[in-house]
Short mmCIF file of C-alpha atoms in Angstrom, two decimals:
data_model
loop_
_atom_site.label_atom_id
_atom_site.label_comp_id
_atom_site.label_asym_id
_atom_site.label_seq_id
_atom_site.Cartn_x
_atom_site.Cartn_y
_atom_site.Cartn_z
CA MET V 1 136.59 12.65 64.61
CA ALA V 2 133.94 15.28 63.89
CA SER V 3 130.88 14.09 62.08
CA LYS V 4 129.83 15.32 58.64
CA ARG V 5 126.98 17.27 60.25
CA GLN V 6 129.36 19.05 62.63
CA LEU V 7 131.81 19.85 59.85
CA ARG V 8 129.02 21.33 57.73
CA LYS V 9 127.75 23.77 60.37
CA PRO V 10 130.22 26.58 59.57
CA PHE V 11 129.55 26.15 55.85
CA GLU V 12 125.79 26.45 56.40
CA LYS V 13 126.32 29.89 57.98
CA ALA V 14 128.28 31.22 55.00
CA ARG V 15 126.67 33.80 52.73
CA ARG V 16 124.70 32.38 49.80
CA VAL V 17 125.81 33.21 46.26
CA ASP V 18 122.42 34.34 44.96
CA PRO V 19 122.75 37.77 43.30
CA ARG V 20 119.69 39.71 42.17
CA PRO V 21 119.21 40.53 38.48
CA ILE V 22 120.76 43.89 37.58
CA THR V 23 118.07 46.39 36.51
CA GLY V 24 120.19 49.44 35.76
CA ARG V 25 118.64 51.37 38.64
CA GLU V 26 121.15 50.26 41.29
CA ASP V 27 123.72 52.59 42.75
CA ALA V 28 127.36 51.58 43.18
CA ARG V 29 126.86 50.42 46.76
CA ASP V 30 123.93 48.18 45.83
CA LEU V 31 125.92 46.54 43.03
CA LEU V 32 128.92 45.91 45.25
CA ASP V 33 126.70 44.36 47.87
CA HIS V 34 124.84 41.87 45.67
CA ALA V 35 126.52 41.50 42.28
CA PHE V 36 130.17 40.92 43.24
CA SER V 37 129.94 37.39 44.59
CA ALA V 38 133.09 35.53 43.60
CA TYR V 39 136.72 35.58 42.51
CA VAL V 40 138.25 39.06 42.02
CA GLY V 41 134.76 40.53 42.19
CA ARG V 42 134.40 39.27 45.74
CA GLN V 43 137.83 40.68 46.57
CA VAL V 44 136.63 44.06 45.31
CA ARG V 45 133.49 43.82 47.47
CA THR V 46 135.57 42.95 50.52
CA ALA V 47 137.91 45.87 49.81
CA TYR V 48 134.93 48.22 49.75
CA GLN V 49 133.65 46.84 53.04
CA LEU V 50 137.06 47.32 54.67
CA MET V 51 137.38 50.84 53.28
CA ARG V 52 134.01 51.66 54.83
CA ARG V 53 135.12 50.10 58.12
CA SER V 54 138.24 52.26 58.08
CA MET V 55 136.05 55.36 57.93
CA GLU V 56 133.35 54.13 60.31
CA GLU V 57 135.96 53.28 62.96
CA ASP V 58 137.66 56.65 62.38
CA ALA V 59 140.97 54.91 61.74
CA SER V 60 144.03 56.86 60.71
CA ILE V 61 144.25 55.81 57.06
CA PHE V 62 147.72 55.52 55.53
CA LEU V 63 147.48 55.45 51.72
CA THR V 64 150.40 54.20 49.63
CA LEU V 65 150.57 55.04 45.94
CA SER V 66 153.04 53.48 43.50
CA GLY V 67 153.17 53.26 39.73
CA ALA V 68 152.47 56.10 37.31
CA MET V 69 149.21 57.10 38.96
CA THR V 70 149.28 60.90 38.61
CA PRO V 71 149.95 60.73 34.85
CA ALA V 72 146.89 58.46 34.71
CA GLY V 73 144.91 61.10 36.63
CA LEU V 74 144.03 58.83 39.56
CA HIS V 75 144.86 61.61 42.00
CA GLN V 76 142.35 63.93 40.32
CA SER V 77 139.56 61.36 40.14
CA CYS V 78 140.11 59.60 43.48
CA ILE V 79 142.93 60.63 45.81
CA ILE V 80 142.23 64.35 46.09
CA PRO V 81 138.46 63.82 46.62
CA LEU V 82 139.30 61.31 49.37
CA ILE V 83 141.66 63.85 50.95
CA GLU V 84 138.98 66.53 50.79
CA ARG V 85 136.49 64.23 52.52
CA GLY V 86 138.98 63.61 55.33
CA ALA V 87 139.54 59.96 54.41
CA ILE V 88 143.32 60.06 53.92
CA SER V 89 145.45 60.76 57.00
CA CYS V 90 148.93 60.15 55.56
CA LEU V 91 150.26 59.51 52.05
CA THR V 92 153.36 57.66 50.91
CA THR V 93 154.15 57.78 47.21
CA THR V 94 157.02 58.14 44.73
CA GLY V 95 158.82 61.29 43.72
CA ALA V 96 157.75 60.57 40.15
CA ASN V 97 154.05 60.86 41.02
CA LEU V 98 154.58 64.28 42.57
CA TYR V 99 156.80 65.42 39.70
CA HIS V 100 154.48 64.37 36.87
CA ASP V 101 151.50 65.89 38.65
CA ALA V 102 153.10 69.32 38.22
CA HIS V 103 153.00 69.12 34.39
CA ARG V 104 149.32 70.01 34.31
CA ILE V 105 149.71 72.89 36.77
CA ILE V 106 152.11 74.72 34.44
CA GLY V 107 149.96 74.16 31.38
CA HIS V 108 151.17 70.89 29.87
CA ALA V 109 148.65 68.25 28.81
CA ILE V 110 148.97 64.50 29.22
CA ARG V 111 147.25 62.75 26.34
CA GLU V 112 146.23 59.24 25.36
CA VAL V 113 148.57 57.55 22.87
CA ASN V 114 148.69 54.21 21.09
CA PRO V 115 151.24 52.06 22.97
CA ASP V 116 152.00 50.22 19.73
CA ALA V 117 152.52 53.32 17.59
CA GLY V 118 156.32 53.06 17.63
CA ASP V 119 158.71 54.46 20.20
CA LEU V 120 161.36 55.43 17.63
CA GLN V 121 158.92 57.84 15.99
CA LEU V 122 157.75 59.15 19.34
CA ARG V 123 161.34 59.90 20.29
CA LEU V 124 161.90 61.80 17.03
CA ALA V 125 158.79 63.82 17.81
CA ARG V 126 160.05 64.33 21.36
CA VAL V 127 157.00 62.69 22.89
CA ILE V 128 157.54 60.93 26.23
CA ARG V 129 155.49 57.73 26.67
CA ILE V 130 154.18 56.01 29.78
CA TYR V 131 152.44 52.95 28.29
CA ASP V 132 149.32 54.52 26.71
CA LEU V 133 149.94 58.08 27.94
CA GLY V 134 152.16 60.70 26.35
CA PHE V 135 153.34 64.30 26.74
CA TRP V 136 155.82 66.66 25.12
CA GLU V 137 159.43 66.56 26.25
CA GLU V 138 159.04 70.25 27.09
CA ALA V 139 156.80 69.20 29.98
CA LEU V 140 159.85 67.65 31.64
CA LEU V 141 162.11 70.61 30.92
CA ASP V 142 159.61 73.17 32.20
CA THR V 143 158.85 71.10 35.31
CA ASP V 144 162.58 70.92 36.03
CA ARG V 145 162.71 74.71 35.87
CA LEU V 146 159.74 74.95 38.23
CA PHE V 147 161.25 72.81 40.97
CA SER V 148 164.71 74.32 40.48
CA ALA V 149 163.23 77.77 41.07
CA LEU V 150 161.21 76.73 44.11
CA MET V 151 164.08 74.94 45.86
CA GLN V 152 166.31 78.03 45.75
CA ALA V 153 164.05 79.84 48.23
CA PRO V 154 165.42 80.48 51.75
CA ASP V 155 162.91 78.12 53.39
CA TYR V 156 164.48 75.15 51.62
CA GLN V 157 168.08 75.78 52.70
CA ARG V 158 168.20 73.30 55.56
CA LYS V 159 168.04 69.61 56.38
CA MET V 160 164.48 68.27 56.53
CA THR V 161 162.26 65.22 56.20
CA THR V 162 160.24 64.40 53.08
CA PRO V 163 156.89 65.46 54.62
CA GLU V 164 158.46 68.80 55.57
CA PHE V 165 159.87 69.16 52.04
CA HIS V 166 156.59 68.31 50.36
CA ALA V 167 154.70 70.65 52.69
CA LEU V 168 156.89 73.52 51.46
CA LEU V 169 156.32 72.51 47.85
CA GLY V 170 152.59 72.15 48.47
CA ARG V 171 152.42 75.59 50.03
CA ASP V 172 154.30 77.26 47.18
CA ILE V 173 152.56 75.41 44.36
CA GLY V 174 149.22 76.16 46.01
CA GLU V 175 150.02 79.88 45.83
CA MET V 176 150.89 79.47 42.14
CA GLU V 177 147.63 77.61 41.48
CA ARG V 178 145.60 80.42 43.02
CA ALA V 179 147.49 83.05 41.07
CA LEU V 180 147.04 81.14 37.80
CA GLY V 181 143.40 80.27 38.46
CA VAL V 182 144.06 76.52 38.26
CA LYS V 183 140.74 74.70 38.62
CA GLN V 184 142.07 71.25 39.52
CA PRO V 185 144.75 71.56 42.23
CA SER V 186 147.80 69.35 42.51
CA LEU V 187 148.24 66.49 44.92
CA LEU V 188 150.98 68.45 46.70
CA SER V 189 148.83 71.52 47.36
CA SER V 190 145.74 69.47 48.26
CA ALA V 191 147.64 67.40 50.81
CA TYR V 192 149.22 70.53 52.30
CA GLY V 193 145.88 72.30 52.54
CA HIS V 194 144.32 69.42 54.45
CA GLY V 195 147.30 68.63 56.69
CA VAL V 196 148.18 65.31 55.05
CA PRO V 197 151.93 64.50 55.33
CA ILE V 198 153.50 63.11 52.15
CA PHE V 199 156.39 60.67 52.59
CA VAL V 200 158.62 59.50 49.73
CA GLY V 201 160.75 56.52 50.74
CA ALA V 202 163.19 56.75 47.82
CA VAL V 203 163.25 60.49 47.26
CA GLN V 204 166.53 60.27 45.38
CA ASP V 205 164.83 58.08 42.76
CA GLY V 206 162.82 60.87 41.14
CA SER V 207 163.24 63.96 39.00
CA ILE V 208 162.40 66.48 41.73
CA PHE V 209 165.53 65.38 43.56
CA LEU V 210 167.56 65.31 40.35
CA ASN V 211 167.10 69.06 40.25
CA ALA V 212 168.39 69.29 43.81
CA VAL V 213 171.53 67.49 42.59
CA LYS V 214 171.89 70.12 39.87
CA LEU V 215 171.51 73.00 42.32
CA LYS V 216 174.05 71.48 44.70
CA ARG V 217 176.63 71.29 41.91
CA LEU V 218 175.93 74.82 40.73
CA PHE V 219 175.86 76.39 44.21
CA PRO V 220 177.81 74.09 46.56
CA ASP V 221 178.10 76.72 49.30
CA GLN V 222 174.73 78.44 49.06
CA PHE V 223 172.43 75.46 48.40
CA LYS V 224 171.90 73.81 51.82
CA PHE V 225 168.85 71.67 51.05
CA GLU V 226 169.19 68.09 52.29
CA ILE V 227 166.84 65.21 53.08
CA ASP V 228 167.45 63.74 56.53
CA ILE V 229 166.84 60.05 55.85
CA ASN V 230 167.30 59.03 59.47
CA GLU V 231 164.70 61.52 60.70
CA ASP V 232 162.38 60.61 57.82
CA VAL V 233 162.21 56.95 58.78
CA TYR V 234 161.78 57.94 62.42
CA ALA V 235 159.00 60.36 61.52
CA MET V 236 156.97 57.60 59.84
CA ALA V 237 157.13 55.46 62.98
CA ALA V 238 156.39 58.50 65.13
CA VAL V 239 153.26 59.36 63.16
CA GLN V 240 151.99 55.79 63.49
CA HIS V 241 152.77 55.71 67.23
CA TRP V 242 151.00 59.05 67.66
CA ALA V 243 147.96 57.88 65.70
CA ARG V 244 147.83 54.65 67.73
CA HIS V 245 147.54 56.57 70.99
CA HIS V 246 145.37 59.50 69.91
CA GLY V 247 141.97 59.78 68.27
CA SER V 248 140.31 56.43 67.55
CA LYS V 249 143.61 54.58 68.11
CA ARG V 250 142.96 52.53 64.96
CA LEU V 251 145.31 52.20 61.97
CA ALA V 252 144.35 51.27 58.41
CA ILE V 253 146.52 50.98 55.33
CA TRP V 254 145.22 51.19 51.77
CA ILE V 255 147.93 50.00 49.37
CA LEU V 256 147.62 51.03 45.72
CA GLY V 257 150.22 48.96 43.89
CA GLY V 258 153.20 47.90 45.97
CA GLY V 259 156.83 48.95 45.69
CA VAL V 260 158.75 51.20 48.05
CA PRO V 261 155.67 53.14 49.25
CA LYS V 262 154.14 49.94 50.62
CA ASN V 263 157.11 48.80 52.68
CA TYR V 264 158.20 52.29 53.69
CA THR V 265 154.84 52.72 55.39
CA LEU V 266 154.54 49.22 56.85
CA GLN V 267 158.08 49.17 58.26
CA GLY V 268 157.11 51.82 60.79
CA GLU V 269 155.56 49.08 62.91
CA PRO V 270 158.61 46.76 63.20
CA LEU V 271 160.77 49.86 63.71
CA LEU V 272 158.71 50.59 66.79
CA ASP V 273 158.40 47.06 68.14
CA GLN V 274 161.51 45.23 66.91
CA ILE V 275 164.07 48.03 66.92
CA PHE V 276 162.90 50.44 69.65
CA PHE V 277 160.99 47.95 71.84
CA VAL V 278 157.96 50.25 71.80
CA PRO V 279 154.91 47.95 71.89
CA THR V 280 152.61 48.05 68.88
CA THR V 281 150.29 45.61 67.17
CA GLY V 282 150.50 46.46 63.47
CA PHE V 283 147.85 47.89 61.18
CA ASP V 284 144.30 46.87 62.04
CA ILE V 285 142.97 46.99 58.47
CA ASP V 286 144.98 46.09 55.36
CA VAL V 287 143.60 46.61 51.84
CA GLN V 288 145.80 46.16 48.77
CA PHE V 289 145.26 46.41 45.03
CA CYS V 290 148.08 44.92 42.96
CA VAL V 291 148.58 42.85 39.82
CA ASP V 292 151.66 40.99 41.08
CA PRO V 293 151.45 37.24 41.88
CA VAL V 294 151.80 36.37 45.54
CA ASP V 295 153.99 33.29 45.11
CA ASN V 296 157.39 34.67 44.06
CA GLY V 297 158.60 36.22 47.29
CA ALA V 298 158.12 39.79 46.07
CA LEU V 299 157.33 42.26 48.83
CA SER V 300 154.97 44.20 46.57
CA SER V 301 152.50 41.32 46.61
CA CYS V 302 152.97 39.78 50.04
CA PRO V 303 149.61 39.29 51.80
CA ALA V 304 148.66 40.50 55.26
CA GLY V 305 149.49 37.14 56.84
CA GLU V 306 153.08 37.36 55.70
CA GLY V 307 153.22 40.95 56.89
CA HIS V 308 151.90 39.83 60.27
CA THR V 309 154.92 37.56 60.73
CA TRP V 310 157.03 40.74 60.57
CA GLY V 311 154.80 42.62 63.01
CA LYS V 312 153.46 44.96 60.33
CA VAL V 313 149.82 43.87 60.44
CA SER V 314 147.70 42.87 63.43
CA VAL V 315 146.10 39.51 64.23
CA GLU V 316 142.72 41.15 63.71
CA ALA V 317 143.70 42.29 60.22
CA VAL V 318 144.80 38.80 59.22
CA GLU V 319 141.66 37.17 60.56
CA ALA V 320 138.97 39.62 59.45
CA GLY V 321 140.45 42.88 58.24
CA SER V 322 142.54 42.29 55.13
CA VAL V 323 142.13 41.61 51.44
CA TYR V 324 144.49 41.37 48.48
CA VAL V 325 142.64 42.46 45.34
CA HIS V 326 144.46 40.95 42.37
CA THR V 327 143.78 43.69 39.84
CA ASP V 328 145.03 46.90 38.23
CA VAL V 329 144.42 49.87 40.54
CA THR V 330 143.08 52.01 37.70
CA ALA V 331 140.47 49.36 36.84
CA VAL V 332 138.66 49.32 40.20
CA PHE V 333 139.70 52.16 42.50
CA PRO V 334 137.61 54.87 40.76
CA TRP V 335 134.60 52.59 41.12
CA LEU V 336 135.26 52.03 44.83
CA THR V 337 135.89 55.73 45.43
CA HIS V 338 132.52 56.50 43.83
CA ALA V 339 130.79 53.90 45.98
CA LEU V 340 132.42 55.23 49.14
CA LEU V 341 131.86 58.93 48.50
CA SER V 342 128.28 58.44 47.32
CA ASP V 343 127.47 57.87 51.00
CA ALA V 344 127.18 61.25 52.77
CA HIS V 345 128.24 59.58 56.03
CA MET V 346 131.67 58.78 54.59
CA LYS V 347 133.08 62.16 55.56
CA ARG V 348 135.07 63.43 58.51
CA LYS V 349 137.28 66.31 59.54
CA PRO V 350 140.89 65.95 58.30
CA GLN V 351 143.10 64.48 61.00
CA ARG V 352 145.90 66.90 60.00
CA LEU V 353 148.75 64.62 61.01
CA LEU V 354 151.10 67.04 59.22
CA ASP V 355 150.45 69.54 62.01
CA SER V 356 151.29 66.89 64.61
CA LEU V 357 154.72 65.87 63.27
CA SER V 358 156.68 67.67 65.99
CA ASP V 359 154.43 66.39 68.77
CA ALA V 360 154.61 62.88 67.32
CA ARG V 361 158.42 62.93 67.38
CA SER V 362 158.47 64.11 70.98
CA PHE V 363 155.90 61.50 71.95
CA LEU V 364 158.02 58.71 70.46
CA ASP V 365 161.22 60.19 71.91
CA ARG V 366 159.76 59.74 75.39
CA ALA V 367 158.84 56.13 74.70
CA VAL V 368 162.29 55.34 73.28
CA SER V 369 164.09 57.01 76.18
CA LYS V 370 162.34 54.68 78.61
CA ASN V 371 163.90 51.72 76.79
CA ARG V 372 167.42 53.15 76.59
CA LYS V 373 168.97 50.64 78.99
CA GLU V 374 167.60 47.68 77.05
CA LEU V 375 168.42 49.24 73.68
CA LEU V 376 172.07 49.70 74.64
CA LYS V 377 172.32 45.92 75.04
CA THR V 378 171.55 45.52 71.32
CA LEU V 379 174.61 47.47 70.16
CA SER V 380 177.18 44.67 70.40
CA PHE V 381 177.50 41.18 68.99
CA PRO V 382 179.98 38.41 69.89
CA GLY V 383 182.84 38.11 67.45
CA THR V 384 182.47 41.49 65.76
CA PRO V 385 185.80 43.29 65.20
CA THR V 386 184.82 46.53 66.97
CA HIS V 387 184.44 46.75 70.72
CA HIS V 388 183.37 49.87 72.55
CA ASP V 389 181.37 51.18 75.45
CA PRO V 390 177.89 51.82 74.00
CA GLU V 391 177.59 54.99 76.05
CA SER V 392 180.73 56.39 74.38
CA VAL V 393 179.28 56.31 70.86
CA VAL V 394 179.71 59.68 69.17
CA ARG V 395 176.32 61.35 68.82
#
């Protein structure tokens, strides 16, 4: 058995918990380095270090955003500045975040409200509440009119993926913003302008798509808009495969919350490796901010180690490149964004993965075609009621 002295050697090399007194003259980076020594504070410090590593290694950074973050203004304070500095390569979020972001563009304010004021009275006043935020019901009705008008344009009358759809919306809303003199642009137009693809994994679970349902019922023959779910899932894997083999060949994921955006992004890796037999190693850096406990089996809170067992996160990430920060995103992410962007070196040219979507698909197509013979062997299972020649499947 190892002696006490031998067992203590690794411990003796660990960083001392000996923070300096705060003077009030420190910048955000100094505070993170010496005053966040333990517990959630240490998790926050580690998250900052991994965010810096993501930039320093020029990784393709996939950001996932769940929860009501655009009503809270997190996109204005953090996400858009990160996009403008070239930090964000790809974004996965919810339809709701993109929908509620548009309220401000067409002149509606989101205001602070008392969450205990009484929902019955708020409903009588036609005020919509999201915890401690509120806005007039007219904001919803006018935003519905906006997206209904945009989606009737000829460019939208085809089958497409969510990044293609959101690129069209970003282009059109950007033109509106310039015409109206909007000072703070939307997330849609900012992402489009910097070539950041926006994926929405459950596009049907959001009010933008509800207006597509309305248009389809009103104009069943003329309205041809449709989201191609199969191509959308494939596009996510293709973008990750492309990023893995171009540029720095490093992948990082920053997870704000959990939910569908988290898994929709992470599942690109097992789609490549497990389903298509295209070798990959998973994300190299994994940073997550979430309030959910990690012991109830929920996917929103599963740590990098659990993700590694599915092939979503690399060995390197598990060992030295991941952190789960058990906190509310809105409580710490503005602080970390400030610390990151206060360093002039934390800037790079946008990777513009949106412009590479077609090339990424073709690149993955070639890899999949090489595995066709092996993939055909996965199309049957003993005892299943249907039997057919795999090559005769209708395509």
